[in-house]
Short mmCIF file of C-alpha atoms in Angstrom, two decimals:
data_model
loop_
_atom_site.label_atom_id
_atom_site.label_comp_id
_atom_site.label_asym_id
_atom_site.label_seq_id
_atom_site.Cartn_x
_atom_site.Cartn_y
_atom_site.Cartn_z
CA MET A 1 0.00 0.00 0.00
CA SER A 2 1.96 2.99 -1.29
CA LYS A 3 -0.72 5.68 -1.34
CA LYS A 4 -0.56 8.03 1.65
CA LEU A 5 -3.78 9.24 3.16
CA THR A 6 -5.27 11.54 5.77
CA VAL A 7 -7.29 9.35 8.12
CA ALA A 8 -9.69 10.27 10.92
CA VAL A 9 -10.93 8.19 13.84
CA VAL A 10 -14.30 9.46 15.02
CA GLY A 11 -15.19 8.52 18.59
CA ALA A 12 -11.49 8.32 19.41
CA THR A 13 -11.88 8.55 23.19
CA GLY A 14 -14.00 5.40 23.52
CA ALA A 15 -12.69 1.87 24.06
CA VAL A 16 -13.15 0.90 20.40
CA GLY A 17 -11.88 4.24 19.10
CA ARG A 18 -8.68 3.87 21.09
CA GLU A 19 -8.29 0.33 19.80
CA MET A 20 -8.76 1.62 16.25
CA LEU A 21 -5.91 4.09 16.73
CA LYS A 22 -3.75 1.33 18.21
CA THR A 23 -4.56 -0.99 15.31
CA LEU A 24 -3.84 1.64 12.65
CA HIS A 25 -0.42 2.21 14.21
CA GLU A 26 0.41 -1.47 14.73
CA ARG A 27 -0.49 -2.37 11.15
CA GLU A 28 1.40 0.64 9.75
CA PHE A 29 -1.59 1.93 7.83
CA PRO A 30 -0.35 4.27 5.05
CA ALA A 31 -1.49 7.57 6.51
CA THR A 32 0.50 10.79 6.32
CA GLU A 33 -1.77 12.19 9.02
CA VAL A 34 -4.12 10.65 11.58
CA ARG A 35 -6.67 12.89 13.30
CA ALA A 36 -8.86 12.12 16.30
CA PHE A 37 -12.42 13.39 16.73
CA ALA A 38 -15.01 13.13 19.48
CA SER A 39 -17.84 15.13 21.00
CA ALA A 40 -17.38 18.69 22.27
CA ARG A 41 -16.94 17.51 25.87
CA SER A 42 -13.89 15.44 24.87
CA ALA A 43 -12.30 18.05 22.60
CA GLY A 44 -8.82 19.01 23.76
CA THR A 45 -8.09 15.74 25.51
CA ARG A 46 -5.24 13.58 24.26
CA VAL A 47 -5.30 9.96 23.10
CA PRO A 48 -2.33 7.67 22.42
CA PHE A 49 -1.17 6.91 18.91
CA GLY A 50 1.98 4.83 18.95
CA GLU A 51 4.63 6.62 20.97
CA ARG A 52 2.93 10.00 20.64
CA GLU A 53 -0.44 11.49 21.43
CA LEU A 54 -3.14 13.09 19.31
CA THR A 55 -5.21 16.03 20.44
CA VAL A 56 -8.91 15.26 20.10
CA GLU A 57 -10.84 17.66 17.88
CA GLU A 58 -14.53 18.44 18.16
CA LEU A 59 -16.68 16.54 15.68
CA LYS A 60 -18.60 18.94 13.44
CA GLU A 61 -20.30 18.65 10.09
CA ASP A 62 -17.62 20.66 8.28
CA VAL A 63 -14.43 18.92 9.53
CA PHE A 64 -14.09 16.34 6.76
CA GLU A 65 -12.65 18.48 3.96
CA GLY A 66 -9.19 17.13 3.15
CA ILE A 67 -9.76 13.85 4.99
CA ASP A 68 -9.64 10.80 2.73
CA LEU A 69 -10.96 8.13 5.08
CA ALA A 70 -12.84 8.25 8.39
CA ILE A 71 -13.36 5.28 10.70
CA PHE A 72 -16.38 5.90 12.92
CA SER A 73 -17.06 4.43 16.35
CA ALA A 74 -19.18 7.17 17.85
CA GLY A 75 -22.58 5.47 18.06
CA GLY A 76 -25.53 5.27 15.71
CA ALA A 77 -26.91 8.76 16.26
CA ALA A 78 -23.58 10.45 15.57
CA SER A 79 -23.03 8.29 12.52
CA GLN A 80 -26.45 9.07 11.10
CA LYS A 81 -25.76 12.77 11.53
CA PHE A 82 -22.13 13.08 10.45
CA SER A 83 -21.41 10.24 7.99
CA PRO A 84 -23.40 11.83 5.12
CA HIS A 85 -21.43 15.06 5.55
CA ALA A 86 -18.18 13.11 5.43
CA ALA A 87 -19.18 11.36 2.21
CA HIS A 88 -20.37 14.69 0.78
CA ALA A 89 -16.85 16.04 1.40
CA GLY A 90 -15.33 13.13 -0.50
CA CYS A 91 -14.29 11.25 2.64
CA VAL A 92 -14.98 7.50 2.64
CA VAL A 93 -16.58 6.32 5.90
CA VAL A 94 -16.13 2.95 7.57
CA ASP A 95 -18.81 2.92 10.26
CA ASN A 96 -18.84 0.65 13.31
CA SER A 97 -22.40 1.39 14.44
CA ALA A 98 -25.63 -0.28 13.38
CA ALA A 99 -26.79 2.88 11.58
CA TRP A 100 -25.97 1.83 8.01
CA ARG A 101 -25.70 -1.96 8.15
CA MET A 102 -28.98 -2.76 6.50
CA ASP A 103 -29.00 0.23 4.14
CA ASP A 104 -28.97 -1.08 0.56
CA ARG A 105 -26.55 1.68 -0.45
CA CYS A 106 -23.92 0.49 2.02
CA PRO A 107 -21.93 -2.75 1.75
CA LEU A 108 -21.67 -4.74 4.98
CA VAL A 109 -18.17 -6.14 4.93
CA VAL A 110 -15.94 -8.71 6.60
CA PRO A 111 -12.80 -8.65 4.43
CA GLU A 112 -12.05 -12.37 4.76
CA VAL A 113 -15.61 -13.12 3.61
CA ASN A 114 -16.89 -10.54 1.10
CA ALA A 115 -14.26 -7.91 0.30
CA SER A 116 -15.58 -7.76 -3.27
CA ALA A 117 -18.71 -6.01 -1.95
CA LEU A 118 -16.53 -2.92 -1.50
CA ASP A 119 -16.33 -2.44 -5.26
CA ALA A 120 -19.82 -0.94 -5.35
CA HIS A 121 -19.52 1.30 -2.30
CA GLN A 122 -20.97 4.82 -2.52
CA GLY A 123 -19.09 6.46 0.33
CA ILE A 124 -20.24 4.66 3.48
CA ILE A 125 -19.24 1.09 4.37
CA ALA A 126 -20.74 -0.66 7.39
CA ASN A 127 -18.80 -2.74 9.89
CA PRO A 128 -21.01 -5.66 11.03
CA ASN A 129 -22.02 -6.50 14.58
CA CYS A 130 -19.20 -8.04 16.60
CA SER A 131 -20.97 -11.36 17.15
CA THR A 132 -21.81 -11.63 13.44
CA ILE A 133 -18.23 -10.94 12.33
CA GLN A 134 -16.60 -13.83 14.14
CA MET A 135 -19.36 -16.25 13.16
CA VAL A 136 -19.22 -15.54 9.43
CA VAL A 137 -15.40 -15.65 9.36
CA ALA A 138 -15.63 -19.23 10.62
CA LEU A 139 -18.67 -20.29 8.60
CA LYS A 140 -17.89 -18.84 5.15
CA PRO A 141 -15.41 -21.62 4.15
CA LEU A 142 -17.98 -24.24 5.14
CA HIS A 143 -20.74 -22.41 3.30
CA ASP A 144 -18.61 -22.29 0.15
CA ALA A 145 -17.86 -26.00 0.38
CA ALA A 146 -21.20 -27.46 1.39
CA LYS A 147 -23.91 -24.73 1.36
CA ILE A 148 -25.20 -23.97 4.84
CA LYS A 149 -28.97 -24.30 5.08
CA ARG A 150 -29.51 -23.38 8.71
CA ILE A 151 -27.54 -21.80 11.58
CA VAL A 152 -28.46 -22.03 15.25
CA VAL A 153 -26.24 -19.81 17.39
CA SER A 154 -26.11 -19.05 21.09
CA THR A 155 -23.72 -16.30 22.13
CA TYR A 156 -21.82 -15.65 25.35
CA GLN A 157 -20.97 -11.97 25.02
CA ALA A 158 -18.50 -9.98 27.11
CA VAL A 159 -19.50 -6.79 28.94
CA SER A 160 -17.05 -4.73 26.83
CA GLY A 161 -19.64 -5.10 24.07
CA THR A 162 -21.61 -2.48 26.03
CA GLY A 163 -18.58 -0.19 26.14
CA GLN A 164 -16.63 1.17 29.07
CA LYS A 165 -19.79 1.42 31.17
CA GLY A 166 -20.28 -2.35 30.94
CA ILE A 167 -16.71 -2.99 32.06
CA GLU A 168 -17.07 -0.59 34.98
CA GLU A 169 -20.38 -2.12 36.05
CA LEU A 170 -18.93 -5.63 36.27
CA GLU A 171 -15.87 -4.35 38.17
CA ARG A 172 -18.02 -2.36 40.59
CA GLN A 173 -20.48 -5.17 41.24
CA VAL A 174 -17.74 -7.73 41.91
CA ARG A 175 -16.15 -5.37 44.46
CA ASP A 176 -19.52 -4.72 46.07
CA LEU A 177 -20.33 -8.41 46.42
CA PHE A 178 -16.91 -9.25 47.87
CA ASN A 179 -17.34 -6.44 50.41
CA GLY A 180 -20.85 -7.44 51.47
CA ARG A 181 -22.63 -4.60 49.70
CA ASP A 182 -25.70 -4.88 47.50
CA PRO A 183 -24.57 -4.15 43.93
CA GLU A 184 -26.34 -1.40 42.02
CA ASN A 185 -27.59 -2.02 38.47
CA LYS A 186 -26.96 1.01 36.27
CA THR A 187 -26.05 -0.39 32.87
CA TYR A 188 -27.93 -3.70 32.85
CA PRO A 189 -31.44 -4.41 34.17
CA TYR A 190 -30.09 -7.09 36.51
CA ARG A 191 -26.80 -7.86 38.20
CA ILE A 192 -24.17 -9.04 35.70
CA ALA A 193 -21.55 -10.12 38.25
CA PHE A 194 -21.71 -13.93 38.64
CA ASN A 195 -24.81 -13.97 36.47
CA CYS A 196 -25.88 -14.38 32.83
CA LEU A 197 -28.46 -12.18 31.13
CA PRO A 198 -30.31 -13.66 28.11
CA HIS A 199 -31.03 -10.14 26.95
CA ILE A 200 -28.84 -7.93 24.72
CA ASP A 201 -30.36 -4.75 23.28
CA VAL A 202 -34.14 -4.23 23.24
CA PHE A 203 -36.84 -6.84 22.80
CA LEU A 204 -38.76 -6.74 19.52
CA GLU A 205 -42.35 -7.70 18.71
CA ASN A 206 -41.31 -11.26 17.83
CA ASP A 207 -39.75 -11.65 21.33
CA TYR A 208 -36.25 -11.83 19.91
CA THR A 209 -33.84 -9.07 20.89
CA LYS A 210 -32.46 -6.56 18.44
CA GLU A 211 -29.01 -8.14 18.86
CA GLU A 212 -30.38 -11.54 17.86
CA MET A 213 -32.09 -10.19 14.77
CA LYS A 214 -28.91 -8.32 13.80
CA MET A 215 -27.17 -11.67 13.54
CA VAL A 216 -30.00 -13.03 11.40
CA HIS A 217 -30.19 -10.18 8.90
CA GLU A 218 -26.48 -9.36 8.78
CA THR A 219 -25.45 -12.95 8.07
CA VAL A 220 -27.84 -13.14 5.11
CA LYS A 221 -26.56 -9.81 3.73
CA ILE A 222 -22.87 -10.69 4.14
CA PHE A 223 -23.32 -14.12 2.54
CA ASN A 224 -25.59 -12.54 -0.10
CA ASP A 225 -27.77 -15.62 0.28
CA PRO A 226 -31.36 -15.21 1.51
CA SER A 227 -31.80 -18.98 1.59
CA VAL A 228 -29.61 -19.26 4.71
CA LYS A 229 -31.81 -19.52 7.79
CA VAL A 230 -30.44 -18.16 11.06
CA THR A 231 -31.82 -18.25 14.60
CA ALA A 232 -29.97 -16.73 17.55
CA THR A 233 -30.03 -16.43 21.33
CA CYS A 234 -27.69 -13.74 22.64
CA VAL A 235 -26.51 -13.78 26.25
CA ARG A 236 -24.42 -11.27 28.22
CA VAL A 237 -21.94 -13.03 30.52
CA PRO A 238 -19.60 -11.74 33.27
CA VAL A 239 -16.47 -11.72 31.10
CA PHE A 240 -14.60 -8.49 30.29
CA TYR A 241 -13.38 -9.22 26.76
CA CYS A 242 -14.03 -11.76 23.97
CA HIS A 243 -17.34 -13.13 22.77
CA ALA A 244 -17.90 -16.88 22.56
CA GLU A 245 -20.50 -18.65 20.44
CA SER A 246 -21.95 -22.13 20.30
CA VAL A 247 -22.86 -22.68 16.65
CA ASN A 248 -24.78 -25.52 15.02
CA ILE A 249 -25.05 -25.68 11.25
CA GLU A 250 -26.95 -27.89 8.82
CA THR A 251 -25.47 -28.18 5.32
CA GLU A 252 -26.71 -29.48 1.99
CA LYS A 253 -23.59 -31.61 1.52
CA LYS A 254 -21.94 -33.76 4.13
CA ILE A 255 -18.83 -32.35 5.84
CA SER A 256 -17.03 -34.49 8.38
CA ALA A 257 -15.56 -32.88 11.47
CA ARG A 258 -12.12 -33.84 10.17
CA ASP A 259 -12.73 -32.12 6.82
CA ALA A 260 -14.11 -29.05 8.60
CA ARG A 261 -10.93 -28.79 10.69
CA VAL A 262 -8.80 -28.94 7.55
CA MET A 263 -10.90 -26.30 5.75
CA LEU A 264 -10.90 -23.96 8.70
CA SER A 265 -7.18 -24.38 9.35
CA GLN A 266 -6.60 -23.02 5.84
CA ALA A 267 -9.16 -20.20 6.08
CA PRO A 268 -8.02 -16.57 6.37
CA GLY A 269 -8.45 -15.09 9.82
CA VAL A 270 -9.25 -18.44 11.46
CA ARG A 271 -7.19 -20.42 13.93
CA VAL A 272 -8.32 -23.97 14.74
CA PHE A 273 -7.65 -24.80 18.39
CA ASP A 274 -9.30 -28.16 18.79
CA ASN A 275 -8.00 -31.27 20.54
CA PRO A 276 -10.43 -32.64 23.13
CA ARG A 277 -7.96 -35.29 24.32
CA GLU A 278 -5.51 -32.56 25.27
CA LEU A 279 -8.30 -30.27 26.59
CA MET A 280 -7.60 -27.82 23.78
CA TYR A 281 -10.47 -25.46 23.04
CA PRO A 282 -10.75 -21.66 22.74
CA MET A 283 -11.67 -19.62 25.80
CA PRO A 284 -12.31 -15.89 26.19
CA GLY A 285 -9.67 -15.55 28.89
CA TYR A 286 -6.97 -16.73 26.51
CA CYS A 287 -7.99 -14.88 23.34
CA VAL A 288 -7.82 -11.27 24.56
CA GLY A 289 -5.84 -9.07 22.17
CA GLU A 290 -5.71 -11.73 19.46
CA ASP A 291 -6.57 -10.90 15.84
CA ALA A 292 -7.67 -14.41 14.87
CA THR A 293 -11.10 -15.98 15.21
CA TYR A 294 -10.58 -19.19 17.18
CA VAL A 295 -12.62 -22.32 16.47
CA GLY A 296 -12.77 -25.51 18.53
CA ARG A 297 -15.10 -28.28 19.73
CA ILE A 298 -15.73 -29.14 16.07
CA ARG A 299 -17.90 -32.26 16.00
CA GLU A 300 -20.67 -33.81 13.96
CA ASP A 301 -24.26 -33.32 15.04
CA GLU A 302 -25.47 -36.88 15.47
CA THR A 303 -29.15 -35.90 15.38
CA ILE A 304 -29.22 -34.84 11.71
CA GLU A 305 -27.62 -36.13 8.53
CA ASN A 306 -25.46 -33.14 7.63
CA GLY A 307 -24.75 -31.19 10.79
CA LEU A 308 -21.79 -29.75 12.65
CA ASN A 309 -21.32 -28.15 16.05
CA MET A 310 -18.49 -25.77 16.87
CA TRP A 311 -17.34 -23.24 19.45
CA ILE A 312 -16.11 -19.85 18.20
CA VAL A 313 -14.23 -17.24 20.24
CA ALA A 314 -12.84 -13.85 19.22
CA ASP A 315 -11.87 -10.57 20.83
CA ASN A 316 -14.93 -8.39 20.32
CA ILE A 317 -12.96 -5.15 20.56
CA ARG A 318 -10.28 -6.36 18.10
CA LYS A 319 -11.77 -8.49 15.33
CA GLY A 320 -15.31 -7.67 16.39
CA ALA A 321 -14.78 -3.94 15.89
CA ALA A 322 -11.45 -2.14 15.49
CA LEU A 323 -9.48 -4.69 13.48
CA ASN A 324 -12.30 -5.45 11.05
CA ALA A 325 -12.78 -1.72 10.40
CA VAL A 326 -9.06 -1.22 9.76
CA GLN A 327 -9.00 -4.29 7.50
CA ILE A 328 -11.84 -2.74 5.50
CA ALA A 329 -9.77 0.44 5.20
CA GLU A 330 -6.78 -1.61 4.04
CA ALA A 331 -8.92 -3.40 1.46
CA LEU A 332 -10.18 -0.04 0.16
CA VAL A 333 -6.58 1.06 -0.35
CA GLN A 334 -5.55 -2.21 -1.98
CA ARG A 335 -8.50 -2.03 -4.38
CA GLU A 336 -7.92 1.69 -5.04
CA LEU A 337 -11.41 2.50 -3.77
CA VAL A 338 -10.66 5.44 -1.48
CA ARG A 339 -12.91 7.80 -3.41
CA VAL A 340 -16.55 8.89 -3.45
CA ALA A 341 -17.97 8.83 -6.97
CA ASP A 342 -21.22 10.67 -6.15
CA LYS A 343 -20.93 12.95 -3.12
CA ASN A 344 -24.68 13.55 -2.87
CA VAL A 345 -25.96 9.99 -2.41
CA PHE A 346 -26.49 10.33 1.33
CA MET A 347 -27.49 13.98 1.44
CA ALA A 348 -31.09 13.54 0.29
#
């Protein structure tokens, strides 16, 4: 990647924004300048970028002139407001919120799975939900080989998925319980310490949560295959970092567990960690800070003809957010797609 760019990270003071800056530096993204933006209350603060610090600038509608690429992690409302102005200024947006994921004008991209979807971008590219990203990275090679008909997924999602406030709530509640105090619930409706909540995001009319339906709709869009059926149960667990998923798939063609291990061991972004006899399986506590999506407990579902079970773990702040966004930015550079053909698409 020889082209040098001016890059912005929007929402730079948050946990994911900071990780985005760290990832850009670690991967030596070809930027001549990196700028950090956040809300007015954070303007003037400093955030680390390699061995130096960046001064955070206030996010406004007119700040994107001269910026080639902006990676957003500022929440859906901020993205809805500011992303169109960025694209209008000729700045390509990679957005980490849910604001644009199901918009037909915006590709929903996991580079290991569907980088070619970037070719038709119109200025805003959506980063999928963290739980969807790690699942499709692991399932795409199997889908290509044997056509997945149905996915049943149960997630075990870390509190960092709720942001810094989720991390602080778990820390505070653990301290309170150890010191004989009744823990206060501020972020979650019930205590998260030493508990599991089968409730992430709001409940919808069909009694699924919004998080569960994100996994359904996003998987279909990323695979570009409406025939794939997905059903999900999403659970918040008292773990700081890394989401885990129990995934069952039914395929049109038979895949043995052995063949699945071979396919996945050769798949980009996947690391197979699977040896039951040696008690080898992925765990959130051992995957923090890792870029790979880890897959283990691969075994055939003995209740159906063509079924597999597996256990998938990935760092939700890394691959589930910051890394995937930076990989999208890298793919845009590699494909020479850092440009906005029609600057008015999102200004209607």
